[in-house]
Coordinates of C-alpha atoms in Angstrom, one line a residue:
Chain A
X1 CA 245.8 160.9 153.4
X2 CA 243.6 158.2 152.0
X3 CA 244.7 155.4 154.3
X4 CA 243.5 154.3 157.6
X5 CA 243.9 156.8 160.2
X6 CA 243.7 155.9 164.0
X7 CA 243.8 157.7 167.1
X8 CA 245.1 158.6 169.2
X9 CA 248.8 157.3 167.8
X10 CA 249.5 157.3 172.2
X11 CA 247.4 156.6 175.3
X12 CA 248.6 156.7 178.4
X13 CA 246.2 155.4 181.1
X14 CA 245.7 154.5 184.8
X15 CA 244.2 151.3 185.8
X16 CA 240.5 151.2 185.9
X17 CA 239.9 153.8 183.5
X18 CA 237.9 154.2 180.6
X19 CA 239.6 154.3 176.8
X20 CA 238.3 154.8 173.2
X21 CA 240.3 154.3 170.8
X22 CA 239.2 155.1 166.6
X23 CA 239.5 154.3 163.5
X24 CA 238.8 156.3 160.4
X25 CA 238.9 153.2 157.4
X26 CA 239.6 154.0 154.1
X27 CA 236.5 155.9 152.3
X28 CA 234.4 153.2 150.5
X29 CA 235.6 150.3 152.8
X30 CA 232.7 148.4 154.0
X31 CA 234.6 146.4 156.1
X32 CA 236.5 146.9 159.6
X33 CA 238.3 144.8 161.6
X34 CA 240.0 145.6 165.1
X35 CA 243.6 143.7 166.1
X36 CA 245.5 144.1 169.2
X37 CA 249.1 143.1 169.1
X38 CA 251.2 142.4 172.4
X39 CA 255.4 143.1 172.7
X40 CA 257.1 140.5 170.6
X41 CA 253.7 138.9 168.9
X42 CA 251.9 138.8 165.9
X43 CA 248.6 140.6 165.5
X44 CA 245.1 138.9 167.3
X45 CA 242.2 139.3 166.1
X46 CA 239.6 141.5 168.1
X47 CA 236.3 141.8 166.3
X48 CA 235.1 142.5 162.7
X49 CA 232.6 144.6 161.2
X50 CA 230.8 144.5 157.9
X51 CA 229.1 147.9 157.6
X52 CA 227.5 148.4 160.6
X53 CA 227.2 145.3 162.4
X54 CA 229.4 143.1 163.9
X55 CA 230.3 140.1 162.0
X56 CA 232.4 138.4 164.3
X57 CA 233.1 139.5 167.9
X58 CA 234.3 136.4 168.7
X59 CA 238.0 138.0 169.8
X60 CA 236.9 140.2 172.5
X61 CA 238.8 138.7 175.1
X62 CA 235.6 139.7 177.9
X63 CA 232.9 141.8 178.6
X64 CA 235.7 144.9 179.5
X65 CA 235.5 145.5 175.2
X66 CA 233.6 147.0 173.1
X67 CA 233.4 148.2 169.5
X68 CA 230.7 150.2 167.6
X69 CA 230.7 151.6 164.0
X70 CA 227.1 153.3 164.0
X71 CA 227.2 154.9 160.6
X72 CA 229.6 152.0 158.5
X73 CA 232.4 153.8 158.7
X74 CA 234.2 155.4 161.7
X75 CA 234.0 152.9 164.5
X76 CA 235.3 153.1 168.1
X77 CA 236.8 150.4 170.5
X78 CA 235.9 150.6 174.0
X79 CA 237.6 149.9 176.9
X80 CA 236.0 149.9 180.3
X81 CA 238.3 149.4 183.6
X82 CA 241.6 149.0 181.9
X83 CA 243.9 146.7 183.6
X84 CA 247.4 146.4 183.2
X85 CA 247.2 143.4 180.5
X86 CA 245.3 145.3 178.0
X87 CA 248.4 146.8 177.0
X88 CA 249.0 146.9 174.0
X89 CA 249.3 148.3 169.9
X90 CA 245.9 148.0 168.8
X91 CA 245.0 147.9 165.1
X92 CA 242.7 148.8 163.1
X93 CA 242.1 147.6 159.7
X94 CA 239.9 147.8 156.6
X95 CA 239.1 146.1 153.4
X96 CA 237.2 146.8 150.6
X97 CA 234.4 144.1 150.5
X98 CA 233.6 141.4 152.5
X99 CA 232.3 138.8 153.5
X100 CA 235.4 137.0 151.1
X101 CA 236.6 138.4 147.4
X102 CA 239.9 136.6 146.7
X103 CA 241.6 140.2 146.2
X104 CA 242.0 139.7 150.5
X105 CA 244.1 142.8 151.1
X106 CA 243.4 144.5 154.5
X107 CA 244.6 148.0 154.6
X108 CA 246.1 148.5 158.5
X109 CA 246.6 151.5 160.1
X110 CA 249.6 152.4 162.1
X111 CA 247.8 151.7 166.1
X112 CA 247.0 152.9 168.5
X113 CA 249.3 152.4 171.5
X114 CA 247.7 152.0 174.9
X115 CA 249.9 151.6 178.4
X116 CA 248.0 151.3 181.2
X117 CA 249.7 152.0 184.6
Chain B
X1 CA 242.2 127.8 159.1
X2 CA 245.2 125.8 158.4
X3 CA 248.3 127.0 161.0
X4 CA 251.6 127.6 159.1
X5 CA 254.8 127.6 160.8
X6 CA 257.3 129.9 160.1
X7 CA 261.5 130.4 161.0
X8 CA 261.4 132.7 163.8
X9 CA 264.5 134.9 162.2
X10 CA 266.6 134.6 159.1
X11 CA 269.3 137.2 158.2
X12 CA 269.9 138.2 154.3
X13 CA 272.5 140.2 152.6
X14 CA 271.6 143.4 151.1
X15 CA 271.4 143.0 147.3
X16 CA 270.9 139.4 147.2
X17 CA 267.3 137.3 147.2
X18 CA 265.9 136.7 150.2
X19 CA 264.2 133.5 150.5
X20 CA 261.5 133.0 153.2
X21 CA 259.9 129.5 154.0
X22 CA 256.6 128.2 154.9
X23 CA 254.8 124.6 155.8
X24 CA 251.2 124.7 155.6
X25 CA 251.3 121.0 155.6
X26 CA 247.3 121.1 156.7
X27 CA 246.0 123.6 154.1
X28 CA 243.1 122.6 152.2
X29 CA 241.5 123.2 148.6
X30 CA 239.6 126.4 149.1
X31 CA 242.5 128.0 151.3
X32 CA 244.5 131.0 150.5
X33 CA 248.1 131.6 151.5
X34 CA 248.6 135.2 152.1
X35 CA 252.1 137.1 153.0
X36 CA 252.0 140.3 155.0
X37 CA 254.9 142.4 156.6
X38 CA 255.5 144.6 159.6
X39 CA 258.0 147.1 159.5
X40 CA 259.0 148.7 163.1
X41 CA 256.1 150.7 164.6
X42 CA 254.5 150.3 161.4
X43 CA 251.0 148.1 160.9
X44 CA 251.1 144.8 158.6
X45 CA 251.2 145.9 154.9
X46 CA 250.2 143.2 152.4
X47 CA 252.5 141.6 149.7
X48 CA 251.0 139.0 147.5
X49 CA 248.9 136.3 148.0
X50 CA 248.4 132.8 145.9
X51 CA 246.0 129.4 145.5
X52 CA 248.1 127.3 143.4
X53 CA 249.6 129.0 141.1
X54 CA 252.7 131.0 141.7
X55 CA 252.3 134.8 141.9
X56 CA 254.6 138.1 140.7
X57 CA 254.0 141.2 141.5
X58 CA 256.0 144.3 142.3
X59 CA 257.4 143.6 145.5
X60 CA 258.0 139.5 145.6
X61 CA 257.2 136.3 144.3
X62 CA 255.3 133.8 145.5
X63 CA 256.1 130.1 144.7
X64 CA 253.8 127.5 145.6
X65 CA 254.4 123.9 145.6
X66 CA 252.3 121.9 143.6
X67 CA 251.1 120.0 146.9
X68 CA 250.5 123.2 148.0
X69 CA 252.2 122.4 151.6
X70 CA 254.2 124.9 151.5
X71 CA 255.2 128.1 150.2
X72 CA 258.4 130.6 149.9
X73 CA 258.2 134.1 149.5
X74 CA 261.0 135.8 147.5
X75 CA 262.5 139.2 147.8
X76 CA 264.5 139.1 145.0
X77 CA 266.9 142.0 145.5
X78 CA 266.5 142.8 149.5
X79 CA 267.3 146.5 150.5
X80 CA 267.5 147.8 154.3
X81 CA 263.9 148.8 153.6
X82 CA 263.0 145.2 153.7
X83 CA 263.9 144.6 157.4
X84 CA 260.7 143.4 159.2
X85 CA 258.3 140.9 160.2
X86 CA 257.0 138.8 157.8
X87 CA 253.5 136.7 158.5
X88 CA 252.9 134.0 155.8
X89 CA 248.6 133.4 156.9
X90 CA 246.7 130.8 155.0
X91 CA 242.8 131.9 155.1
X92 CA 239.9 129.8 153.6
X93 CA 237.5 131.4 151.3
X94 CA 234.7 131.6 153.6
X95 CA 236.5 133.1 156.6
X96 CA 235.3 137.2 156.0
X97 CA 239.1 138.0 155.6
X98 CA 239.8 137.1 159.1
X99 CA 243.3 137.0 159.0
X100 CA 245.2 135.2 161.5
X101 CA 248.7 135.6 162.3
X102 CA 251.1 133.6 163.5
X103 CA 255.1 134.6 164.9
X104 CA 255.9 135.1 161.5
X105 CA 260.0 135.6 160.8
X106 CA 262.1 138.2 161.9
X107 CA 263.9 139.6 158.6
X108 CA 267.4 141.7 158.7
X109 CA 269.1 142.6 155.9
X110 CA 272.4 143.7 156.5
X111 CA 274.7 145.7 154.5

């Protein structure tokens, strides 16, 4: 399909473990952004990437994350020793240009749900 | 960016216009209000977005006031389909597309 495709759709993790999670954006899309999105909340805002560098980390919540998009397009978040808390849908998103063009859309995909035990 | 505030949940009658409010009493010249909605297990889809004036396009309207401090979003004939969260995100012009999202409202439409 020609939207943005993440996996794994499920992860199902132990406590102290390490997780990647990707994203495949939408072919052309230069740039990528990361959400994570907690039961019962609206999307936050992880980290943001316009080709290959990141723009804007400033949503990793600590040191634990990490996101890399070597090439401009597929990118990877990284988890080191999971806890409990970073449970959660995270989302994946991508966009045609940036930094702003008043068109704005982001194109999300469906998650990537992690549990951690 | 400017916050918006949002009813946590409104119901609407299937067939009939749904009408979804927002104050973005602090939103400034160069700021965008965006809508966005999250069906079930689904991720946020966009719907329309405006400056000042008011917006049509296939799937809602968007009707600005003219101090622009607030905003409604119209379905105007909701189906099942409709049922989700809708995020009403004002974003500034020099914000990358960093979209930030609020509670946003809890939609049901009911037959």
């Amino acid at each position: 399909g020609a939207g943005v495709s993440q996996t794994p759709s499920n992860k199902v993790t132990e406590k102290g473990k390490y997780v990647e999670l990707r994203c495949d954006p939408i072919s052309g899309h230069t740039a990528l952004y990361w959400y994570r999105q907690s039961l019962g909340q609206g999307p936050e805002f992880l980290i943001y990437f316009q080709g290959t560098g990141a723009a804007d980390d400033s949503g990793l919540p600590n040191d634990r994350f990490f996101a890399v998009r070597p090439e401009g397009s597929v990118s990877t978040l990284k988890i080191q020793r999971t806890e409990r808390g970073d449970s959660a849908v995270y989302l994946c998103a991508s966009s045609l240009t940036g930094p702003w063009s008043n068109t704005g859309e982001l194109f999300f995909g469906e998650g990537s749900r992690l549990t951690v035990l | 960016d400017a916050k918006t505030t949002q009813p946590p949940s409104m119901d609407c009658a299937e067939g009939r216009a749904a009408n979804l409010p927002c104050n973005h009493s602090t939103i400034s010249g160069n700021e965008y209000v965006y809508w966005y909605r999250q069906i079930h297990s689904q991720g946020p889809q966009y719907i329309i977005h405006g400056l000042k004036n008011n917006e049509t396009n296939e799937m809602a309207s968007l009707i600005i006031t003219e101090d622009r401090k607030s905003s409604t979003l119209i379905l105007p004939h909701a189906t099942l389909r409709d049922t989700a969260v809708y995020y009403c995100i004002v974003v500034s012009n020099n914000a990358g597309n960093m979209l930030t999202f609020g509670g946003g409202t809890r939609l049901m439409v009911k037959p």
